[in-house]
Amino acid sequence: MNSTKKNNEKKKMIVIVALAAAVVTLAIILGITLSKSPINSGTGPPDTNSGFVIDPNAGDGSVPTQAPQKAESIQIPGYPSITIAANTPNVTMALLNPEGNPCYFKFEIVLKDTDETIYESQFVPPGKTITDVTLTRGLSEGEHPATIKISTVA
């Protein structure tokens, strides 16, 4: 019985490490595309200053940001690990657009093995964070390598 518990703990650690590796990989290979035209789809309220549809879950986060960068640079947050409960679509995490960025972020979580998109946000203004994420489905227990794609719109 104790051996089974140790195996389960080991499996959980493997999942955490795999997700962390996937997220770090994302930060390295993330392709940022700046677009001059706003995308106005979704259900969030439009930002009166930009015309973008803001994700209704984007709020003030308690995640620390880096020091402001030059206007032509974009800060990309890193995600060292993401742990979620098995078979539940509701995840608490921090999808952050650091304050001082010159663009809006749109997040997409894609499973590497199947290329299935399990989450897509609307636009997140600089300085805002999505903390409550609802996946399209819960994931079974085990390792699920994923990529967090960040699209930008100026």
Tab-separated table of N, CA, C and O in Angstrom, residues 32-145:
chain	number	residue	atom	x	y	z
A	32	ILE	N	6.148	35.946	-31.371
A	32	ILE	CA	5.294	37.086	-31.092
A	32	ILE	C	4.988	37.801	-32.396
A	32	ILE	O	5.885	38.158	-33.135
A	33	THR	N	3.724	37.954	-32.658
A	33	THR	CA	3.311	38.633	-33.877
A	33	THR	C	2.565	39.896	-33.505
A	33	THR	O	1.531	39.836	-32.863
A	34	LEU	N	3.113	41.023	-33.896
A	34	LEU	CA	2.432	42.282	-33.626
A	34	LEU	C	1.515	42.598	-34.798
A	34	LEU	O	1.894	42.502	-35.948
A	35	SER	N	0.322	42.959	-34.479
A	35	SER	CA	-0.645	43.291	-35.510
A	35	SER	C	-1.209	44.667	-35.212
A	35	SER	O	-1.439	45.027	-34.073
A	36	LYS	N	-1.451	45.427	-36.220
A	36	LYS	CA	-1.991	46.777	-36.036
A	36	LYS	C	-3.507	46.787	-35.947
A	36	LYS	O	-4.096	47.756	-35.544
A	37	SER	N	-4.174	45.696	-36.350
A	37	SER	CA	-5.639	45.698	-36.338
A	37	SER	C	-6.159	44.905	-35.156
A	37	SER	O	-5.740	43.792	-34.917
A	38	PRO	N	-7.091	45.472	-34.377
A	38	PRO	CA	-7.654	44.757	-33.249
A	38	PRO	C	-8.589	43.649	-33.710
A	38	PRO	O	-9.215	43.731	-34.740
A	39	ILE	N	-8.655	42.607	-32.895
A	39	ILE	CA	-9.583	41.512	-33.160
A	39	ILE	C	-10.728	41.679	-32.180
A	39	ILE	O	-10.536	41.627	-30.980
A	40	ASN	N	-11.924	41.895	-32.671
A	40	ASN	CA	-13.074	42.180	-31.817
A	40	ASN	C	-14.040	41.012	-31.795
A	40	ASN	O	-15.155	41.110	-32.254
A	41	SER	N	-13.604	39.881	-31.256
A	41	SER	CA	-14.504	38.752	-31.111
A	41	SER	C	-14.508	38.344	-29.656
A	41	SER	O	-13.564	38.572	-28.945
A	42	GLY	N	-15.564	37.718	-29.229
A	42	GLY	CA	-15.655	37.266	-27.856
A	42	GLY	C	-16.780	37.948	-27.131
A	42	GLY	O	-17.551	38.701	-27.710
A	43	THR	N	-16.838	37.684	-25.839
A	43	THR	CA	-17.963	38.180	-25.063
A	43	THR	C	-17.577	39.237	-24.044
A	43	THR	O	-18.433	39.759	-23.366
A	44	GLY	N	-16.293	39.524	-23.925
A	44	GLY	CA	-15.864	40.506	-22.937
A	44	GLY	C	-16.222	41.915	-23.370
A	44	GLY	O	-16.514	42.182	-24.537
A	45	PRO	N	-16.187	42.849	-22.438
A	45	PRO	CA	-16.513	44.233	-22.778
A	45	PRO	C	-15.387	44.860	-23.580
A	45	PRO	O	-14.232	44.555	-23.372
A	46	PRO	N	-15.717	45.735	-24.544
A	46	PRO	CA	-14.651	46.394	-25.297
A	46	PRO	C	-13.922	47.394	-24.408
A	46	PRO	O	-14.522	48.012	-23.541
A	47	ASP	N	-12.638	47.515	-24.612
A	47	ASP	CA	-11.836	48.522	-23.932
A	47	ASP	C	-12.053	49.819	-24.701
A	47	ASP	O	-11.734	49.897	-25.881
A	48	THR	N	-12.594	50.823	-24.047
A	48	THR	CA	-12.940	52.059	-24.743
A	48	THR	C	-11.723	52.761	-25.309
A	48	THR	O	-11.845	53.533	-26.248
A	49	ASN	N	-10.541	52.489	-24.776
A	49	ASN	CA	-9.329	53.131	-25.283
A	49	ASN	C	-8.766	52.433	-26.505
A	49	ASN	O	-8.115	53.052	-27.325
A	50	SER	N	-8.987	51.127	-26.652
A	50	SER	CA	-8.335	50.396	-27.729
A	50	SER	C	-9.297	49.755	-28.707
A	50	SER	O	-8.919	49.465	-29.824
A	51	GLY	N	-10.510	49.470	-28.297
A	51	GLY	CA	-11.444	48.761	-29.149
A	51	GLY	C	-11.307	47.256	-29.054
A	51	GLY	O	-12.043	46.527	-29.702
A	52	PHE	N	-10.361	46.739	-28.256
A	52	PHE	CA	-10.175	45.305	-28.101
A	52	PHE	C	-11.221	44.742	-27.147
A	52	PHE	O	-11.660	45.414	-26.221
A	53	VAL	N	-11.591	43.495	-27.351
A	53	VAL	CA	-12.469	42.817	-26.404
A	53	VAL	C	-11.581	42.259	-25.300
A	53	VAL	O	-10.709	41.433	-25.549
A	54	ILE	N	-11.795	42.736	-24.099
A	54	ILE	CA	-10.970	42.357	-22.958
A	54	ILE	C	-11.537	41.091	-22.329
A	54	ILE	O	-12.743	40.960	-22.135
A	55	ASP	N	-10.651	40.158	-21.998
A	55	ASP	CA	-11.079	38.931	-21.347
A	55	ASP	C	-11.728	39.300	-20.013
A	55	ASP	O	-11.146	40.038	-19.221
A	56	PRO	N	-12.952	38.804	-19.745
A	56	PRO	CA	-13.636	39.168	-18.506
A	56	PRO	C	-12.942	38.643	-17.251
A	56	PRO	O	-13.201	39.118	-16.156
A	57	ASN	N	-12.024	37.682	-17.394
A	57	ASN	CA	-11.294	37.145	-16.245
A	57	ASN	C	-9.989	37.882	-15.987
A	57	ASN	O	-9.268	37.545	-15.064
A	58	ALA	N	-9.648	38.867	-16.805
A	58	ALA	CA	-8.400	39.608	-16.627
A	58	ALA	C	-8.593	40.632	-15.517
A	58	ALA	O	-9.413	41.530	-15.620
A	59	GLY	N	-7.843	40.458	-14.447
A	59	GLY	CA	-7.948	41.366	-13.315
A	59	GLY	C	-6.581	41.741	-12.820
A	59	GLY	O	-5.562	41.329	-13.370
A	60	ASP	N	-6.572	42.520	-11.775
A	60	ASP	CA	-5.310	42.897	-11.171
A	60	ASP	C	-4.755	41.679	-10.466
A	60	ASP	O	-5.414	41.087	-9.620
A	61	GLY	N	-3.557	41.289	-10.832
A	61	GLY	CA	-2.939	40.109	-10.234
A	61	GLY	C	-1.945	40.489	-9.174
A	61	GLY	O	-1.475	41.615	-9.118
A	62	SER	N	-1.624	39.534	-8.345
A	62	SER	CA	-0.637	39.778	-7.306
A	62	SER	C	0.712	39.206	-7.706
A	62	SER	O	1.578	39.022	-6.881
A	63	VAL	N	0.886	38.930	-9.008
A	63	VAL	CA	2.135	38.383	-9.499
A	63	VAL	C	3.101	39.531	-9.740
A	63	VAL	O	2.774	40.481	-10.448
A	64	PRO	N	4.311	39.472	-9.164
A	64	PRO	CA	5.254	40.571	-9.363
A	64	PRO	C	5.692	40.649	-10.819
A	64	PRO	O	5.804	39.651	-11.506
A	65	THR	N	5.926	41.884	-11.284
A	65	THR	CA	6.367	42.088	-12.663
A	65	THR	C	7.818	42.519	-12.665
A	65	THR	O	8.373	42.920	-11.645
A	66	GLN	N	8.423	42.451	-13.831
A	66	GLN	CA	9.797	42.877	-13.994
A	66	GLN	C	9.838	44.400	-14.082
A	66	GLN	O	8.816	45.056	-14.220
A	67	ALA	N	11.043	44.925	-14.057
A	67	ALA	CA	11.212	46.372	-14.205
A	67	ALA	C	10.766	46.774	-15.602
A	67	ALA	O	10.878	45.991	-16.539
A	68	PRO	N	10.216	47.978	-15.773
A	68	PRO	CA	9.788	48.426	-17.101
A	68	PRO	C	10.925	48.325	-18.121
A	68	PRO	O	12.069	48.586	-17.813
A	69	GLN	N	10.577	47.939	-19.322
A	69	GLN	CA	11.539	47.772	-20.399
A	69	GLN	C	11.424	48.932	-21.381
A	69	GLN	O	10.556	49.772	-21.265
A	70	LYS	N	12.276	48.947	-22.385
A	70	LYS	CA	12.190	49.940	-23.443
A	70	LYS	C	10.847	49.780	-24.142
A	70	LYS	O	10.288	48.695	-24.210
A	71	ALA	N	10.327	50.861	-24.702
A	71	ALA	CA	9.017	50.844	-25.348
A	71	ALA	C	8.932	49.815	-26.461
A	71	ALA	O	7.884	49.252	-26.704
A	72	GLU	N	10.023	49.523	-27.164
A	72	GLU	CA	9.969	48.585	-28.270
A	72	GLU	C	10.131	47.130	-27.837
A	72	GLU	O	10.095	46.237	-28.668
A	73	SER	N	10.294	46.862	-26.554
A	73	SER	CA	10.431	45.476	-26.098
A	73	SER	C	9.147	45.016	-25.415
A	73	SER	O	8.334	45.811	-24.967
A	74	ILE	N	8.985	43.702	-25.378
A	74	ILE	CA	7.806	43.102	-24.754
A	74	ILE	C	8.283	42.117	-23.696
A	74	ILE	O	9.147	41.276	-23.962
A	75	GLN	N	7.736	42.228	-22.494
A	75	GLN	CA	8.060	41.300	-21.426
A	75	GLN	C	7.188	40.055	-21.566
A	75	GLN	O	5.978	40.166	-21.720
A	76	ILE	N	7.799	38.873	-21.519
A	76	ILE	CA	7.078	37.615	-21.596
A	76	ILE	C	7.258	36.896	-20.267
A	76	ILE	O	8.387	36.598	-19.865
A	77	PRO	N	6.163	36.589	-19.571
A	77	PRO	CA	6.302	35.886	-18.297
A	77	PRO	C	6.715	34.431	-18.513
A	77	PRO	O	6.413	33.838	-19.550
A	78	GLY	N	7.409	33.874	-17.544
A	78	GLY	CA	7.771	32.461	-17.567
A	78	GLY	C	6.831	31.678	-16.673
A	78	GLY	O	6.252	32.222	-15.733
A	79	TYR	N	6.658	30.422	-16.982
A	79	TYR	CA	5.779	29.554	-16.203
A	79	TYR	C	6.562	28.320	-15.799
A	79	TYR	O	6.592	27.331	-16.531
A	80	PRO	N	7.234	28.351	-14.632
A	80	PRO	CA	8.093	27.238	-14.243
A	80	PRO	C	7.347	25.926	-14.016
A	80	PRO	O	7.868	24.874	-14.317
A	81	SER	N	6.131	25.981	-13.507
A	81	SER	CA	5.351	24.752	-13.349
A	81	SER	C	3.879	25.086	-13.191
A	81	SER	O	3.528	26.146	-12.673
A	82	ILE	N	3.066	24.173	-13.662
A	82	ILE	CA	1.625	24.307	-13.511
A	82	ILE	C	1.110	22.945	-13.064
A	82	ILE	O	1.324	21.949	-13.746
A	83	THR	N	0.472	22.928	-11.922
A	83	THR	CA	-0.086	21.692	-11.407
A	83	THR	C	-1.596	21.829	-11.370
A	83	THR	O	-2.108	22.825	-10.855
A	84	ILE	N	-2.277	20.846	-11.926
A	84	ILE	CA	-3.735	20.881	-11.908
A	84	ILE	C	-4.263	19.558	-11.398
A	84	ILE	O	-3.603	18.526	-11.520
A	85	ALA	N	-5.441	19.601	-10.839
A	85	ALA	CA	-6.081	18.380	-10.361
A	85	ALA	C	-6.571	17.576	-11.563
A	85	ALA	O	-6.986	18.143	-12.574
A	86	ALA	N	-6.529	16.263	-11.442
A	86	ALA	CA	-6.990	15.396	-12.528
A	86	ALA	C	-8.490	15.558	-12.737
A	86	ALA	O	-9.250	15.764	-11.787
A	87	ASN	N	-8.907	15.497	-13.987
A	87	ASN	CA	-10.313	15.463	-14.389
A	87	ASN	C	-11.128	16.682	-13.982
A	87	ASN	O	-12.336	16.579	-13.787
A	88	THR	N	-10.495	17.824	-13.840
A	88	THR	CA	-11.235	19.047	-13.549
A	88	THR	C	-10.827	20.119	-14.554
A	88	THR	O	-9.642	20.299	-14.819
A	89	PRO	N	-11.795	20.816	-15.120
A	89	PRO	CA	-11.455	21.846	-16.095
A	89	PRO	C	-11.090	23.190	-15.452
A	89	PRO	O	-10.559	24.067	-16.124
A	90	ASN	N	-11.357	23.350	-14.165
A	90	ASN	CA	-11.108	24.633	-13.500
A	90	ASN	C	-9.703	24.661	-12.916
A	90	ASN	O	-9.362	23.825	-12.081
A	91	VAL	N	-8.912	25.624	-13.360
A	91	VAL	CA	-7.507	25.712	-12.971
A	91	VAL	C	-7.228	27.113	-12.451
A	91	VAL	O	-7.662	28.101	-13.043
A	92	THR	N	-6.490	27.201	-11.361
A	92	THR	CA	-6.032	28.486	-10.859
A	92	THR	C	-4.576	28.627	-11.258
A	92	THR	O	-3.747	27.799	-10.908
A	93	MET	N	-4.287	29.644	-12.039
A	93	MET	CA	-2.931	29.930	-12.498
A	93	MET	C	-2.849	31.420	-12.785
A	93	MET	O	-3.833	32.128	-12.638
A	94	ALA	N	-1.698	31.903	-13.182
A	94	ALA	CA	-1.540	33.329	-13.460
A	94	ALA	C	-1.065	33.519	-14.891
A	94	ALA	O	0.099	33.318	-15.193
A	95	LEU	N	-1.992	33.889	-15.768
A	95	LEU	CA	-1.645	34.251	-17.138
A	95	LEU	C	-1.517	35.766	-17.158
A	95	LEU	O	-2.508	36.489	-17.178
A	96	LEU	N	-0.300	36.242	-17.134
A	96	LEU	CA	0.012	37.649	-16.865
A	96	LEU	C	0.515	38.372	-18.102
A	96	LEU	O	1.352	37.864	-18.833
A	97	ASN	N	-0.018	39.570	-18.314
A	97	ASN	CA	0.562	40.506	-19.268
A	97	ASN	C	1.238	41.584	-18.412
A	97	ASN	O	0.565	42.413	-17.802
A	98	PRO	N	2.572	41.558	-18.323
A	98	PRO	CA	3.262	42.482	-17.418
A	98	PRO	C	2.956	43.951	-17.704
A	98	PRO	O	2.795	44.360	-18.858
A	99	GLU	N	2.886	44.708	-16.633
A	99	GLU	CA	2.656	46.146	-16.752
A	99	GLU	C	3.797	46.782	-17.522
A	99	GLU	O	4.951	46.392	-17.382
A	100	GLY	N	3.472	47.730	-18.372
A	100	GLY	CA	4.479	48.406	-19.171
A	100	GLY	C	4.615	47.840	-20.578
A	100	GLY	O	5.287	48.434	-21.412
A	101	ASN	N	3.992	46.691	-20.848
A	101	ASN	CA	4.040	46.146	-22.202
A	101	ASN	C	3.267	47.067	-23.148
A	101	ASN	O	2.241	47.629	-22.765
A	102	PRO	N	3.712	47.195	-24.394
A	102	PRO	CA	3.032	48.071	-25.353
A	102	PRO	C	1.934	47.348	-26.142
A	102	PRO	O	1.545	47.802	-27.208
A	103	CYS	N	1.449	46.217	-25.620
A	103	CYS	CA	0.499	45.414	-26.396
A	103	CYS	C	-0.422	44.620	-25.465
A	103	CYS	O	-0.187	44.508	-24.275
A	104	TYR	N	-1.469	44.093	-26.065
A	104	TYR	CA	-2.383	43.189	-25.385
A	104	TYR	C	-1.914	41.753	-25.647
A	104	TYR	O	-1.341	41.472	-26.703
A	105	PHE	N	-2.158	40.847	-24.685
A	105	PHE	CA	-1.827	39.437	-24.846
A	105	PHE	C	-3.105	38.631	-25.038
A	105	PHE	O	-4.142	38.950	-24.449
A	106	LYS	N	-2.999	37.558	-25.810
A	106	LYS	CA	-4.049	36.551	-25.928
A	106	LYS	C	-3.358	35.210	-25.689
A	106	LYS	O	-2.370	34.896	-26.348
A	107	PHE	N	-3.854	34.448	-24.703
A	107	PHE	CA	-3.225	33.195	-24.311
A	107	PHE	C	-3.960	32.006	-24.919
A	107	PHE	O	-5.192	32.006	-25.012
A	108	GLU	N	-3.185	30.984	-25.281
A	108	GLU	CA	-3.747	29.737	-25.794
A	108	GLU	C	-2.916	28.602	-25.207
A	108	GLU	O	-1.690	28.622	-25.274
A	109	ILE	N	-3.584	27.617	-24.605
A	109	ILE	CA	-2.898	26.443	-24.078
A	109	ILE	C	-3.192	25.287	-25.023
A	109	ILE	O	-4.351	24.955	-25.271
A	110	VAL	N	-2.116	24.690	-25.556
A	110	VAL	CA	-2.240	23.638	-26.564
A	110	VAL	C	-1.489	22.396	-26.086
A	110	VAL	O	-0.314	22.485	-25.701
A	111	LEU	N	-2.156	21.239	-26.134
A	111	LEU	CA	-1.503	19.985	-25.793
A	111	LEU	C	-0.534	19.619	-26.913
A	111	LEU	O	-0.901	19.629	-28.091
A	112	LYS	N	0.706	19.302	-26.560
A	112	LYS	CA	1.727	19.022	-27.564
A	112	LYS	C	1.438	17.743	-28.346
A	112	LYS	O	1.664	17.692	-29.548
A	113	ASP	N	0.982	16.696	-27.673
A	113	ASP	CA	0.797	15.401	-28.335
A	113	ASP	C	-0.288	15.422	-29.398
A	113	ASP	O	-0.168	14.755	-30.423
A	114	THR	N	-1.370	16.172	-29.153
A	114	THR	CA	-2.522	16.145	-30.058
A	114	THR	C	-2.761	17.461	-30.776
A	114	THR	O	-3.621	17.533	-31.638
A	115	ASP	N	-2.043	18.504	-30.394
A	115	ASP	CA	-2.232	19.847	-30.936
A	115	ASP	C	-3.632	20.387	-30.631
A	115	ASP	O	-4.152	21.252	-31.322
A	116	GLU	N	-4.240	19.859	-29.570
A	116	GLU	CA	-5.580	20.282	-29.153
A	116	GLU	C	-5.492	21.536	-28.294
A	116	GLU	O	-4.732	21.592	-27.326
A	117	THR	N	-6.270	22.547	-28.650
A	117	THR	CA	-6.349	23.752	-27.843
A	117	THR	C	-7.331	23.488	-26.708
A	117	THR	O	-8.497	23.216	-26.951
A	118	ILE	N	-6.836	23.570	-25.468
A	118	ILE	CA	-7.708	23.316	-24.318
A	118	ILE	C	-8.080	24.600	-23.582
A	118	ILE	O	-8.872	24.571	-22.648
A	119	TYR	N	-7.506	25.725	-24.007
A	119	TYR	CA	-7.890	27.018	-23.433
A	119	TYR	C	-7.487	28.127	-24.397
A	119	TYR	O	-6.416	28.080	-25.004
A	120	GLU	N	-8.344	29.126	-24.524
A	120	GLU	CA	-8.019	30.322	-25.287
A	120	GLU	C	-8.681	31.511	-24.612
A	120	GLU	O	-9.884	31.512	-24.368
A	121	SER	N	-7.879	32.499	-24.296
A	121	SER	CA	-8.408	33.702	-23.641
A	121	SER	C	-8.820	34.723	-24.687
A	121	SER	O	-8.576	34.558	-25.880
A	122	GLN	N	-9.413	35.781	-24.198
A	122	GLN	CA	-9.607	36.967	-25.010
A	122	GLN	C	-8.407	37.859	-24.707
A	122	GLN	O	-7.410	37.390	-24.175
A	123	PHE	N	-8.467	39.122	-25.018
A	123	PHE	CA	-7.314	39.987	-24.835
A	123	PHE	C	-7.131	40.392	-23.371
A	123	PHE	O	-8.095	40.643	-22.655
A	124	VAL	N	-5.872	40.463	-22.966
A	124	VAL	CA	-5.501	40.845	-21.604
A	124	VAL	C	-4.634	42.099	-21.711
A	124	VAL	O	-3.568	42.070	-22.323
A	125	PRO	N	-5.095	43.201	-21.124
A	125	PRO	CA	-4.319	44.452	-21.182
A	125	PRO	C	-3.039	44.355	-20.345
A	125	PRO	O	-2.942	43.531	-19.431
A	126	PRO	N	-2.065	45.207	-20.625
A	126	PRO	CA	-0.856	45.260	-19.797
A	126	PRO	C	-1.221	45.516	-18.336
A	126	PRO	O	-2.114	46.300	-18.029
A	127	GLY	N	-0.539	44.808	-17.437
A	127	GLY	CA	-0.780	44.961	-16.009
A	127	GLY	C	-1.929	44.123	-15.481
A	127	GLY	O	-2.241	44.188	-14.299
A	128	LYS	N	-2.555	43.326	-16.317
A	128	LYS	CA	-3.688	42.491	-15.890
A	128	LYS	C	-3.304	41.015	-15.940
A	128	LYS	O	-2.396	40.613	-16.676
A	129	THR	N	-4.016	40.211	-15.145
A	129	THR	CA	-3.726	38.787	-15.012
A	129	THR	C	-5.019	37.991	-15.021
A	129	THR	O	-5.982	38.372	-14.363
A	130	ILE	N	-5.028	36.876	-15.736
A	130	ILE	CA	-6.131	35.921	-15.647
A	130	ILE	C	-5.701	34.872	-14.636
A	130	ILE	O	-4.647	34.247	-14.789
A	131	THR	N	-6.493	34.688	-13.586
A	131	THR	CA	-6.135	33.702	-12.562
A	131	THR	C	-7.070	32.497	-12.553
A	131	THR	O	-6.693	31.445	-12.056
A	132	ASP	N	-8.277	32.652	-13.056
A	132	ASP	CA	-9.230	31.542	-13.103
A	132	ASP	C	-9.408	31.114	-14.550
A	132	ASP	O	-10.006	31.826	-15.345
A	133	VAL	N	-8.863	29.946	-14.879
A	133	VAL	CA	-8.880	29.421	-16.237
A	133	VAL	C	-9.814	28.218	-16.278
A	133	VAL	O	-9.749	27.353	-15.404
A	134	THR	N	-10.685	28.176	-17.280
A	134	THR	CA	-11.558	27.011	-17.472
A	134	THR	C	-11.146	26.331	-18.774
A	134	THR	O	-11.305	26.890	-19.851
A	135	LEU	N	-10.589	25.132	-18.633
A	135	LEU	CA	-10.173	24.357	-19.797
A	135	LEU	C	-11.400	23.806	-20.519
A	135	LEU	O	-12.474	23.688	-19.927
A	136	THR	N	-11.239	23.442	-21.775
A	136	THR	CA	-12.359	22.873	-22.528
A	136	THR	C	-12.756	21.507	-21.976
A	136	THR	O	-13.879	21.065	-22.175
A	137	ARG	N	-11.839	20.870	-21.264
A	137	ARG	CA	-12.115	19.576	-20.628
A	137	ARG	C	-11.070	19.330	-19.556
A	137	ARG	O	-9.979	19.897	-19.587
A	138	GLY	N	-11.422	18.464	-18.610
A	138	GLY	CA	-10.454	18.058	-17.607
A	138	GLY	C	-9.468	17.082	-18.225
A	138	GLY	O	-9.772	16.399	-19.205
A	139	LEU	N	-8.279	17.013	-17.653
A	139	LEU	CA	-7.247	16.102	-18.145
A	139	LEU	C	-7.113	14.926	-17.191
A	139	LEU	O	-7.176	15.096	-15.971
A	140	SER	N	-6.932	13.746	-17.748
A	140	SER	CA	-6.752	12.563	-16.920
A	140	SER	C	-5.446	12.667	-16.140
A	140	SER	O	-4.558	13.450	-16.486
A	141	GLU	N	-5.333	11.857	-15.102
A	141	GLU	CA	-4.106	11.854	-14.320
A	141	GLU	C	-2.964	11.398	-15.206
A	141	GLU	O	-3.115	10.497	-16.028
A	142	GLY	N	-1.848	12.038	-15.070
A	142	GLY	CA	-0.687	11.675	-15.867
A	142	GLY	C	-0.014	12.892	-16.441
A	142	GLY	O	-0.323	14.031	-16.094
A	143	GLU	N	0.892	12.646	-17.343
A	143	GLU	CA	1.700	13.685	-17.950
A	143	GLU	C	1.040	14.188	-19.224
A	143	GLU	O	0.664	13.405	-20.086
A	144	HIS	N	0.888	15.506	-19.324
A	144	HIS	CA	0.271	16.139	-20.491
A	144	HIS	C	1.117	17.333	-20.912
A	144	HIS	O	0.814	18.478	-20.541
A	145	PRO	N	2.179	17.108	-21.687
A	145	PRO	CA	2.997	18.241	-22.127
A	145	PRO	C	2.151	19.239	-22.916
A	145	PRO	O	1.343	18.849	-23.758
